[in-house]
Amino acid sequence: MKYPATKTVDVVDDYFGNQVSDPYRWLEDTESDETAAWIAAQNKVTQSYLESLPQREEMRARLEKLWNYERFGLPRRRGETYFYSHNDGLQDQSVLYKAASLDAEREVLIDPNTLSEDGTVALSGTVTTEDGKLMAYALADGGSDWRTWKVRDVATGKDLDDVIKWVKFSSIAWKPDGSGFFYSRYAAPVEGEELLATNENQKMYFHVIGTDQSADPLVLEKPDHPKWGFGGSVTDDGRYLVIQNWKGSEPKAQIFLKDLRRDDSPIQELIMGFDAEYEWIGSIDDTLYFVTDNEAPKRRLVAVDVNQPGREHWKEVVSESNDVIESVSLFDETFYVIALKDARGKVTRHNLDGSLIDELPLPGVGSVGGFGGRQDATETFFSFTNYVTPASIYRLDLTSGDVSLWRQPDVAFNVDEFVTEQIFASSKDGTKVPIIVTRRKSTKLDGTNQTLLYAYGGFNISLTPSFSPAIAAWIDAGGVYAVANLRGGGEYGRQWHEDGMRLKKQNVFDDFIASAEHLISQGYTKPNLLGVRGGSNGGLLIGAVMTQRPDLFGACLPAVGVMDMLRYHKFTIGWAWATEFGSSDEEDQIKNLLSYSPLHNLKVGTCYPATMVSTADRDDRVVPGHSFKFAAALQAAQSCESPTLIRIETRAGHGAGTPVSKKIDEYADLWAFLMANLK
């Protein structure tokens, strides 16, 4: 293939004596006219190639059919009103509705599809007052992480004048009386730098309804710690503002507290030291409950007395077990604990003293989520899903304990024709790595199957079974779909995560390579029929393994990946990932970063697998310059006929809020590319 010419520049950086050239540095300026011309030229080549693939239109038609099913969000009740989202199938964005009861006729409250012609303005968060009369809602424009919060009168459906801007990585927390809410924001960036400038010095404010944002009083700032961020929650009884203080991406926190019964109350230091995770889940009077991995790598539930917050006074409520606690909800005097057992969900109920009541029956093996609501609620809702089962929603009567099905999607997909199984690979150092494989029951394990292996492996994030019309289309077309739970994730707790961080990052790549080899050895596929995909940290994963083992894969799909491990921390929130990766500002990390950085391990004259890098022009999480530089270097290094393309989406970001129409187009391109090159 003939690729657009990409100029090189003479840039060399010194990293503690390591001289590293960066010939495509100019592509980091994603707003320049020169970069815009490069993007247009690359997209022209990519689209020309994709348009030539006979599988593309057939796959798009199948995706549209599979995506066109009615789906609901989890209902929640505030005051006398229920709120839930609904999508009739192919709507770009789901619509938020209100209703007087679960079975009553619903009314549109917010329809984000009316906010932009191309469906790229998304509803990214809603928080309703205790009485259900006001709803604060967040809008994301074109995929950016920036959020603009507005307030809607639920009865009239009209917006108030309140507008809160420059919010990122923060929800809001209403005062119980609905007079205002707490939120965190950054200073407005310099015009033109909104998608690139570093995000530091987050501050917490209180917004009084009916006033201008400029008048919002400051609640908390730490100018001596520019990398600290703050998330606020208000206890259901209105006594306390619980502030989770974070720094970087590592899930370690501090907890501050403010007594809301006095306007002039000081900010109290409750849990300090950044030694562990602390997630507040509820309170009874002056006792606050936290899920933590303090002295419990797989997490436990503890009670902290506001009046005696010293660690020697903490009380263990639910102890650590072999299963990893994912979340806990408190209703009346009962805890609902969602845990993972080999990346599969389970729910147990416990008394206030932590003693086990029972395990909640689930419809099968998969993922469970939900259990939201106020502590005095009489009902809650949860969802259940796996790779072949769309999310069904169940209502749990908290008084009787009865569970009933509320909504179950009807998809053009015969679940009975497919099977999901869990297998285990042995990594380089002997660690057992779980892989969940979904395929047709009729699939023969004779090594002839086009197979897609997906993974993430980082940031304490657990990959659990969930339904996607895109994955259903791949499996329905005869493909095998495998998800590997690598170290670096959260599937087995804190140690599993830490064994895939910083100087141990190579474990993640070894786990993935071992998973690929295991699929081959077990007859699922062969190297030339094996495609691999990952996004964000998973994009880094794919970039690393394809440079380390280009012989092992037939096609690679790295998406929105962190590809330049020496400069990632210089843009937007990238600095926060240094706790996960280490950074080039640390001398003891340089050799390790250089050993796997995808951009720096491409070797000219190597035959790399067919590759389609994907990114988006408004991604301000992992800025697209990463993918631009990697794609340019890959095209220059490629020695064989396998295509090396980049697909650059416009008016899109890191993934959240992407319109359905864009998702269908993207997956039609991705799956057609795989089908054409896995042979």
XYZ file of C-alpha atoms in Angstrom:
679
model
C 0.000 0.000 0.000
C 1.051 3.555 -0.604
C 0.797 5.597 2.574
C 0.855 9.394 2.893
C 4.373 10.758 3.271
C 5.033 11.767 6.874
C 7.848 14.227 7.394
C 10.399 13.739 10.150
C 12.063 16.335 12.358
C 15.407 16.294 14.115
C 14.395 16.125 17.787
C 16.490 14.280 20.347
C 15.783 14.224 24.087
C 18.146 13.242 26.873
C 16.630 11.042 29.564
C 19.280 10.633 32.235
C 21.918 9.879 29.621
C 19.626 8.000 27.255
C 19.485 9.812 23.902
C 16.047 9.245 22.340
C 14.979 10.652 18.985
C 11.403 11.762 18.401
C 11.085 12.321 14.628
C 7.299 12.677 14.666
C 7.100 15.191 17.527
C 5.235 17.650 15.299
C 2.193 15.334 15.270
C 1.638 16.085 18.966
C 0.248 19.464 17.896
C -3.134 18.035 17.059
C -4.647 21.466 16.392
C -2.195 22.558 13.668
C -3.114 22.845 9.984
C -0.215 20.547 9.113
C -1.521 17.810 11.401
C -5.045 18.308 10.046
C -3.739 17.705 6.525
C -1.955 14.543 7.694
C -5.165 13.287 9.347
C -7.156 13.876 6.168
C -4.578 12.074 4.041
C -4.417 9.079 6.394
C -8.199 8.797 6.646
C -8.477 8.901 2.858
C -6.129 5.924 2.492
C -7.831 4.027 5.324
C -11.358 4.602 4.056
C -10.347 3.657 0.513
C -9.015 0.368 1.833
C -12.060 -0.300 4.027
C -14.467 0.477 1.200
C -12.809 -2.259 -0.847
C -13.622 -4.948 1.722
C -16.641 -7.061 0.724
C -17.364 -7.966 4.374
C -17.895 -4.345 5.431
C -21.469 -3.694 4.283
C -22.704 -7.141 5.279
C -21.241 -6.643 8.749
C -22.751 -3.165 9.060
C -26.184 -4.564 8.220
C -25.776 -7.305 10.842
C -24.600 -4.787 13.442
C -27.610 -2.560 12.800
C -29.941 -5.514 13.253
C -28.282 -6.593 16.490
C -28.073 -3.055 17.867
C -31.714 -2.384 17.118
C -33.181 -3.634 20.381
C -35.015 -1.825 23.154
C -32.880 -1.279 26.251
C -33.426 0.381 29.603
C -31.236 1.850 32.297
C -31.621 1.029 35.979
C -34.587 2.908 37.485
C -34.080 5.102 40.523
C -36.696 6.786 42.662
C -36.483 10.235 44.191
C -39.480 11.651 45.999
C -42.561 10.426 44.142
C -40.861 10.106 40.756
C -38.997 7.312 38.965
C -36.202 8.126 36.533
C -34.676 5.796 33.947
C -33.099 5.869 30.514
C -34.423 4.171 27.409
C -33.189 3.627 23.876
C -35.536 2.324 21.203
C -32.619 0.649 19.438
C -30.753 2.849 16.987
C -31.075 6.192 18.754
C -27.623 7.783 18.954
C -28.114 8.610 22.641
C -30.457 7.113 25.211
C -33.303 9.342 26.408
C -33.938 10.049 30.102
C -37.544 9.629 31.206
C -39.602 10.322 34.311
C -42.673 8.412 35.474
C -45.026 8.394 38.468
C -44.600 4.626 38.856
C -42.749 1.758 37.195
C -45.770 0.925 35.063
C -47.040 4.459 34.464
C -46.770 6.263 31.146
C -43.343 7.861 30.923
C -42.477 11.408 29.895
C -39.287 12.657 28.289
C -37.169 14.629 30.751
C -33.910 15.006 28.794
C -33.358 13.948 25.196
C -29.686 14.466 24.286
C -30.445 13.579 20.655
C -31.945 17.061 20.280
C -28.766 18.795 21.455
C -26.643 18.192 18.340
C -27.270 17.275 14.724
C -24.744 14.438 14.735
C -25.623 12.937 18.133
C -22.225 13.766 19.657
C -23.499 15.660 22.703
C -24.023 13.021 25.382
C -25.743 12.948 28.751
C -22.883 11.843 30.995
C -24.339 12.099 34.485
C -27.471 12.946 36.441
C -28.005 13.584 40.158
C -31.465 14.342 41.537
C -32.429 16.114 44.729
C -33.835 14.033 47.568
C -37.379 15.227 46.863
C -37.066 14.569 43.132
C -37.864 18.143 42.154
C -34.528 19.219 40.640
C -32.068 17.263 38.523
C -28.502 18.319 37.862
C -27.243 16.815 34.622
C -23.872 16.782 32.869
C -23.250 17.127 29.141
C -20.170 15.919 27.279
C -19.477 17.554 23.924
C -17.880 15.495 21.174
C -16.322 12.915 23.459
C -14.273 15.290 25.607
C -13.795 14.640 29.327
C -14.923 18.207 30.086
C -18.423 18.370 31.559
C -20.933 21.185 31.664
C -23.545 20.800 34.398
C -27.040 22.257 34.157
C -30.115 22.033 36.400
C -33.592 21.040 35.212
C -36.916 21.524 36.968
C -38.421 18.032 36.894
C -42.057 19.178 36.930
C -41.787 21.671 34.067
C -38.919 20.111 32.122
C -37.317 23.544 31.895
C -33.720 24.409 32.737
C -32.853 26.894 35.447
C -30.254 29.556 34.715
C -27.537 27.658 36.589
C -24.586 26.525 34.429
C -21.400 24.989 35.843
C -18.387 24.757 33.507
C -14.883 23.249 33.439
C -15.787 20.217 35.516
C -13.731 17.078 34.915
C -13.422 13.845 36.933
C -16.128 14.968 39.367
C -19.795 14.305 39.992
C -21.947 16.543 42.212
C -23.492 16.051 45.645
C -26.732 17.836 46.577
C -27.488 19.144 50.028
C -30.592 17.316 51.316
C -32.694 20.501 51.158
C -31.882 21.007 47.453
C -30.426 24.467 48.063
C -27.245 23.677 46.164
C -24.555 21.115 45.482
C -20.861 20.425 45.927
C -18.642 19.855 42.897
C -14.982 19.983 41.834
C -13.499 21.792 38.850
C -10.312 23.019 37.243
C -9.457 26.543 36.168
C -10.587 27.409 32.642
C -7.819 26.385 30.201
C -6.198 28.762 27.763
C -8.290 29.063 24.614
C -7.109 26.539 22.057
C -5.509 24.310 24.721
C -8.716 22.757 26.045
C -7.870 19.264 24.754
C -4.131 19.283 25.474
C -3.325 21.396 28.547
C -2.361 19.675 31.800
C -5.171 19.308 34.356
C -3.941 20.265 37.832
C -5.118 22.094 40.961
C -8.658 20.767 41.138
C -10.760 22.666 43.704
C -14.057 21.881 45.418
C -16.856 24.455 45.442
C -20.463 24.773 46.593
C -22.992 26.079 44.115
C -26.075 27.836 45.458
C -29.060 27.360 43.151
C -30.018 30.610 41.460
C -26.567 32.199 41.608
C -23.766 32.576 39.065
C -20.887 30.101 39.124
C -18.443 32.943 39.705
C -20.015 33.445 43.137
C -19.584 29.830 44.257
C -17.765 29.659 47.606
C -14.592 27.600 47.765
C -14.882 24.525 49.991
C -11.468 22.901 49.662
C -8.203 23.435 47.796
C -4.649 22.255 48.344
C -2.341 24.564 46.353
C 0.691 22.809 47.842
C -0.539 19.600 46.213
C -1.509 20.490 42.620
C -2.073 16.848 41.691
C -4.715 16.223 44.352
C -8.371 15.890 43.369
C -11.588 15.798 45.379
C -14.907 13.969 45.135
C -17.754 14.788 47.495
C -20.685 12.762 48.858
C -23.343 13.872 51.333
C -24.632 11.365 53.880
C -28.320 10.533 53.500
C -29.130 12.186 56.825
C -27.394 15.376 55.691
C -24.946 15.394 58.592
C -21.665 15.158 56.721
C -19.894 15.945 53.489
C -17.509 13.021 52.898
C -14.622 14.050 50.623
C -12.547 11.403 48.895
C -9.118 12.871 48.142
C -7.212 11.223 45.267
C -3.875 11.762 43.588
C -3.019 10.128 40.319
C -4.673 6.969 39.077
C -3.617 4.650 41.876
C -6.726 3.737 43.903
C -5.343 5.058 47.174
C -7.235 7.814 48.918
C -7.508 10.120 51.895
C -10.819 11.082 53.462
C -11.786 14.556 54.643
C -15.009 15.374 56.467
C -17.137 18.473 56.916
C -20.004 18.742 59.400
C -22.893 20.240 57.414
C -24.904 21.061 60.519
C -22.675 24.122 60.948
C -21.858 26.434 58.041
C -18.555 27.437 59.639
C -17.402 23.909 60.482
C -13.780 23.195 59.532
C -12.618 20.476 57.161
C -11.645 17.495 59.315
C -8.905 15.015 58.397
C -10.543 11.616 58.894
C -8.266 9.089 57.124
C -4.855 10.262 55.978
C -1.716 8.818 54.434
C -2.765 7.555 50.977
C -2.020 4.036 52.208
C -5.032 2.198 50.733
C -8.384 2.432 48.963
C -11.230 3.999 50.923
C -14.673 4.115 49.331
C -17.481 5.543 51.459
C -20.702 3.555 51.100
C -23.073 4.790 53.837
C -23.514 5.964 57.410
C -25.589 5.521 60.525
C -25.445 8.561 62.791
C -21.726 9.216 63.432
C -20.545 5.873 62.036
C -19.230 5.903 58.474
C -18.744 2.693 56.502
C -15.891 2.239 54.025
C -14.795 -0.498 51.640
C -11.012 -0.659 51.852
C -8.019 -2.813 50.957
C -6.247 -1.613 54.107
C -4.797 -4.815 55.597
C -7.011 -6.729 53.132
C -5.770 -7.022 49.517
C -9.172 -8.391 48.434
C -11.008 -5.696 50.438
C -13.105 -5.631 53.567
C -15.826 -3.396 55.035
C -14.946 -1.286 58.078
C -16.822 1.114 60.353
C -15.213 4.405 61.401
C -16.580 6.498 64.278
C -16.361 10.211 63.449
C -15.699 10.982 67.112
C -12.922 8.366 67.392
C -11.449 8.138 63.880
C -8.111 6.617 64.924
C -7.365 3.328 63.222
C -7.225 1.559 66.569
C -10.955 2.272 66.915
C -12.018 0.944 63.502
C -14.378 -2.017 63.521
C -14.263 -4.710 60.874
C -17.756 -5.456 59.596
C -17.309 -7.767 56.595
C -13.961 -9.525 56.579
C -11.728 -10.232 53.612
C -12.382 -13.554 51.870
C -11.171 -15.416 48.797
C -13.574 -13.364 46.667
C -12.766 -9.747 45.784
C -15.286 -7.214 47.082
C -16.292 -4.907 44.212
C -18.892 -2.730 45.940
C -21.232 -2.568 48.932
C -24.672 -0.986 49.358
C -26.419 -0.266 52.666
C -30.207 -0.445 52.978
C -31.722 -0.005 56.423
C -29.527 -2.385 58.451
C -28.514 -4.760 55.644
C -25.357 -4.703 53.540
C -25.433 -5.998 49.960
C -21.942 -7.058 48.905
C -21.058 -7.519 45.224
C -17.935 -9.648 44.857
C -15.917 -11.321 42.105
C -15.018 -14.995 42.005
C -12.681 -15.612 39.046
C -14.053 -12.424 37.393
C -17.672 -13.604 37.798
C -20.180 -11.775 39.972
C -21.928 -12.877 43.177
C -24.052 -11.002 45.733
C -24.272 -11.713 49.465
C -26.423 -10.104 52.159
C -25.079 -9.295 55.609
C -26.474 -7.994 58.885
C -25.224 -4.724 60.334
C -22.639 -6.634 62.361
C -21.355 -8.259 59.168
C -22.776 -11.727 59.759
C -23.872 -13.495 56.592
C -27.605 -13.706 55.886
C -27.542 -15.465 52.509
C -26.387 -15.296 48.907
C -28.733 -13.654 46.421
C -29.683 -16.054 43.591
C -28.576 -14.803 40.159
C -29.881 -15.866 36.734
C -26.561 -17.433 35.741
C -22.831 -16.836 35.434
C -22.058 -13.243 34.535
C -21.831 -9.704 35.867
C -24.156 -7.981 38.287
C -24.430 -4.260 38.976
C -26.714 -1.683 40.533
C -28.169 -1.817 44.056
C -28.381 1.977 44.170
C -30.697 4.133 46.224
C -31.116 5.822 49.557
C -30.528 3.807 52.712
C -34.216 4.084 53.636
C -35.387 2.762 50.250
C -37.930 -0.058 50.122
C -36.764 -1.278 46.714
C -33.636 -1.330 44.590
C -32.719 -2.511 41.093
C -29.868 -4.510 39.666
C -28.769 -5.712 36.250
C -27.406 -9.053 35.108
C -25.481 -9.685 31.884
C -22.846 -11.827 30.213
C -21.311 -12.053 26.752
C -24.434 -13.573 25.160
C -27.112 -12.119 27.465
C -28.130 -8.452 27.169
C -28.519 -6.660 30.475
C -31.783 -7.644 32.120
C -33.073 -5.484 34.974
C -34.477 -6.912 38.190
C -36.404 -5.283 41.022
C -35.551 -6.315 44.568
C -38.176 -5.728 47.253
C -36.029 -4.804 50.256
C -38.806 -5.615 52.699
C -39.730 -9.107 51.528
C -36.519 -9.978 49.699
C -38.472 -10.939 46.575
C -36.776 -10.514 43.201
C -38.801 -9.886 40.042
C -37.830 -9.255 36.422
C -38.585 -5.680 35.326
C -37.171 -5.522 31.794
C -35.540 -8.122 29.563
C -34.292 -7.102 26.102
C -35.286 -9.028 23.016
C -32.291 -9.307 20.695
C -32.020 -10.861 17.224
C -29.548 -13.363 18.625
C -30.246 -16.981 19.587
C -28.474 -17.406 22.915
C -28.961 -21.177 22.838
C -26.542 -21.498 19.915
C -23.585 -20.182 21.928
C -21.477 -21.251 24.867
C -19.199 -19.377 27.271
C -16.423 -21.203 29.097
C -13.552 -20.206 31.363
C -10.073 -21.613 30.783
C -6.720 -20.784 32.377
C -3.367 -20.089 30.737
C -0.013 -20.370 32.478
C 2.067 -17.197 32.184
C 5.841 -17.025 31.835
C 6.363 -17.154 35.612
C 3.687 -19.794 36.191
C 0.858 -17.421 37.163
C -2.577 -18.729 36.170
C -4.400 -16.280 33.901
C -8.182 -16.705 33.426
C -9.636 -16.427 29.934
C -13.365 -16.357 29.221
C -14.107 -17.722 25.738
C -17.432 -17.361 23.927
C -18.188 -19.221 20.710
C -20.818 -21.104 18.788
C -21.542 -24.535 20.272
C -20.839 -25.994 16.839
C -17.341 -24.467 16.662
C -14.709 -27.163 16.188
C -11.448 -26.751 18.069
C -9.328 -27.628 15.060
C -7.304 -24.407 14.837
C -9.295 -23.001 11.910
C -11.290 -20.280 13.707
C -10.908 -16.550 13.315
C -10.430 -15.528 16.946
C -10.363 -12.151 18.688
C -8.496 -11.831 22.004
C -9.284 -8.753 24.090
C -7.667 -7.524 27.329
C -6.853 -4.444 29.390
C -4.473 -5.252 32.240
C -4.136 -2.094 34.285
C -5.396 0.547 36.711
C -7.086 -1.990 39.003
C -9.913 -2.324 36.445
C -11.726 -5.654 36.291
C -13.027 -7.054 33.005
C -16.239 -8.917 33.738
C -18.725 -10.501 31.301
C -21.032 -8.038 29.557
C -23.133 -8.006 26.416
C -22.223 -5.913 23.393
C -24.031 -6.015 20.040
C -20.625 -5.617 18.419
C -19.226 -8.730 20.119
C -22.446 -10.609 19.381
C -21.993 -9.786 15.693
C -18.437 -11.133 15.731
C -19.471 -14.400 17.409
C -22.617 -14.710 15.273
C -20.427 -14.489 12.165
C -18.541 -17.556 13.364
C -15.714 -15.887 15.256
C -14.388 -16.882 18.657
C -14.221 -14.118 21.288
C -11.818 -14.394 24.217
C -11.216 -12.017 27.136
C -8.077 -12.473 29.243
C -7.976 -11.174 32.825
C -4.361 -10.037 33.065
C -2.344 -8.856 36.016
C -2.638 -5.105 36.457
C -6.412 -5.470 36.641
C -8.541 -5.756 39.756
C -9.980 -9.241 39.289
C -7.992 -10.752 42.177
C -7.431 -7.730 44.376
C -4.609 -5.371 45.244
C -1.669 -7.751 44.717
C -2.941 -8.751 41.270
C -2.993 -5.074 40.355
C 0.412 -4.250 41.781
C 2.004 -7.224 40.021
C 1.247 -5.453 36.738
C 2.431 -1.939 37.657
C 5.568 0.106 37.042
C 8.671 -2.130 37.035
C 6.392 -5.193 36.854
C 4.502 -4.023 33.761
C 6.103 -6.710 31.599
C 4.033 -9.272 33.541
C 0.946 -7.873 31.796
C 2.420 -8.451 28.352
C 3.670 -11.917 29.338
C 0.166 -12.809 30.561
C -1.353 -11.710 27.256
C 1.213 -13.565 25.157
C 0.643 -16.698 27.260
C -3.116 -16.334 26.746
C -2.649 -16.124 22.982
C -0.373 -19.152 22.974
C -2.861 -21.095 25.105
C -5.725 -20.406 22.682
C -3.505 -21.712 19.905
C -2.379 -24.804 21.816
C -5.978 -25.667 22.734
C -7.072 -25.638 19.095
C -9.162 -22.500 19.091
C -7.052 -20.801 16.433
C -3.639 -20.317 14.804
C -1.358 -17.235 14.784
C -2.480 -16.157 11.321
C -6.130 -16.396 12.444
C -5.680 -14.605 15.778
C -6.684 -10.954 16.069
C -6.004 -8.880 19.181
C -7.641 -5.717 20.432
C -7.429 -3.344 23.396
C -8.207 0.285 24.165
C -6.466 2.990 26.201
C -4.154 1.085 28.568
C -5.271 -1.874 26.465
C -4.083 0.006 23.382
C -0.659 0.218 25.024
C -0.929 -3.526 25.646
C -1.542 -4.293 21.964
C 1.218 -1.925 20.874
C 3.659 -3.618 23.253
C 2.854 -7.235 22.394
C 2.832 -6.660 18.632
C 6.337 -5.203 18.850
C 7.525 -8.001 21.146
C 5.872 -10.897 19.275
C 4.889 -9.799 15.752
C 4.896 -13.474 14.736
C 2.078 -14.391 17.143
C -0.799 -12.404 15.659
C -2.565 -12.131 12.330
C -4.082 -8.686 12.947
C -3.866 -6.011 15.646
C -6.373 -3.333 16.667
C -4.801 -0.910 19.186
C -7.356 1.768 20.130
C -6.742 5.168 21.781
C -3.536 3.742 23.195
C -0.748 5.163 25.352
C 2.014 4.621 22.782
C 4.760 7.046 23.857
C 5.736 6.030 27.370
C 8.274 8.849 27.666
C 5.920 11.792 27.088
C 2.430 10.626 28.091
C 2.536 12.602 31.345
C 2.906 15.957 29.581
C -0.712 16.171 28.376
C -4.091 16.648 30.125
C -4.457 14.089 32.928
C -1.541 11.917 31.776
C 0.565 12.864 34.813
C -1.897 10.883 36.945
C -0.771 7.614 35.373
C 2.788 7.849 36.701
C 1.700 5.839 39.739
C 0.748 3.044 37.341
C 3.549 3.254 34.772
C 6.369 5.253 36.291
C 7.498 8.283 34.279
C 10.526 9.474 32.348
C 11.088 12.042 35.109
C 12.184 9.132 37.357
C 15.662 7.855 36.571
C 14.981 4.346 37.859
C 12.045 3.954 35.449
C 13.688 4.914 32.130
C 15.071 1.545 31.097
C 11.823 -0.195 31.940
C 9.704 2.309 29.995
C 12.000 2.072 26.990
C 11.879 -1.719 27.129
C 8.195 -1.824 26.168
C 7.112 1.644 24.938
C 5.342 0.756 21.646
C 6.623 3.812 19.774
C 10.225 3.130 20.750
C 10.245 -0.606 19.997
C 9.207 -0.544 16.356
C 12.103 -1.824 14.261
C 12.560 -0.889 10.608
C 12.592 -3.929 8.361
C 10.222 -6.018 10.497
C 7.089 -7.650 9.136
C 4.341 -6.530 11.502
C 0.822 -7.993 11.525
C -1.961 -6.222 9.690
C -2.749 -3.298 11.993
C -5.418 -0.635 12.185
C -4.718 1.928 14.873
C -7.797 3.876 15.967
C -8.178 7.167 17.796
C -10.378 10.260 17.835
C -9.680 13.929 17.273
C -11.245 15.086 20.572
C -9.753 12.487 22.891
C -8.444 14.543 25.822
C -7.787 11.482 28.001
C -5.135 9.779 25.849
C -4.397 12.547 23.367
C -4.410 11.354 19.731
C -0.786 12.395 19.211
C 0.136 9.003 20.719
C -1.618 7.117 17.940
C -0.495 9.558 15.236
C 3.184 9.071 16.074
C 2.870 5.302 16.440
C 1.037 4.904 13.117
C 3.590 7.041 11.284
C 6.491 5.056 12.763
C 4.747 1.741 12.043
C 4.214 2.629 8.404
C 7.890 3.570 8.106
C 9.010 0.329 9.765
C 6.729 -2.146 7.967
C 8.649 -4.509 5.652
C 5.828 -6.639 4.243
C 2.489 -6.227 2.496
C 0.331 -6.364 5.637
C -1.616 -3.090 5.835
C -0.757 -0.616 8.601
C -3.543 1.939 8.788
C -4.932 4.510 11.190
C -8.638 5.273 11.576
C -9.244 8.728 13.064
C -12.798 9.437 14.182
C -14.033 13.033 14.154
C -16.218 14.656 16.821
C -15.405 11.801 19.184
C -13.198 11.215 22.204
C -11.949 8.382 24.386
C -15.122 6.348 23.917
C -17.753 7.461 26.433
C -20.860 8.986 24.882
C -20.064 7.857 21.333
C -23.283 7.876 19.254
C -24.709 4.514 18.231
C -24.339 5.389 14.540
C -20.608 6.002 14.981
C -20.232 2.771 16.965
C -21.852 0.777 14.178
C -19.604 2.385 11.571
C -16.516 1.752 13.697
C -17.220 -1.909 14.385
C -18.170 -2.575 10.769
C -14.710 -1.274 9.852
C -12.901 -3.187 12.620
C -14.569 -6.549 12.005
C -14.248 -6.247 8.221
C -10.550 -5.484 8.651
C -10.107 -8.566 10.833
C -12.028 -10.846 8.512
C -9.994 -9.689 5.522
C -6.634 -10.155 7.225
C -7.094 -13.232 9.419
C -6.398 -15.861 6.795
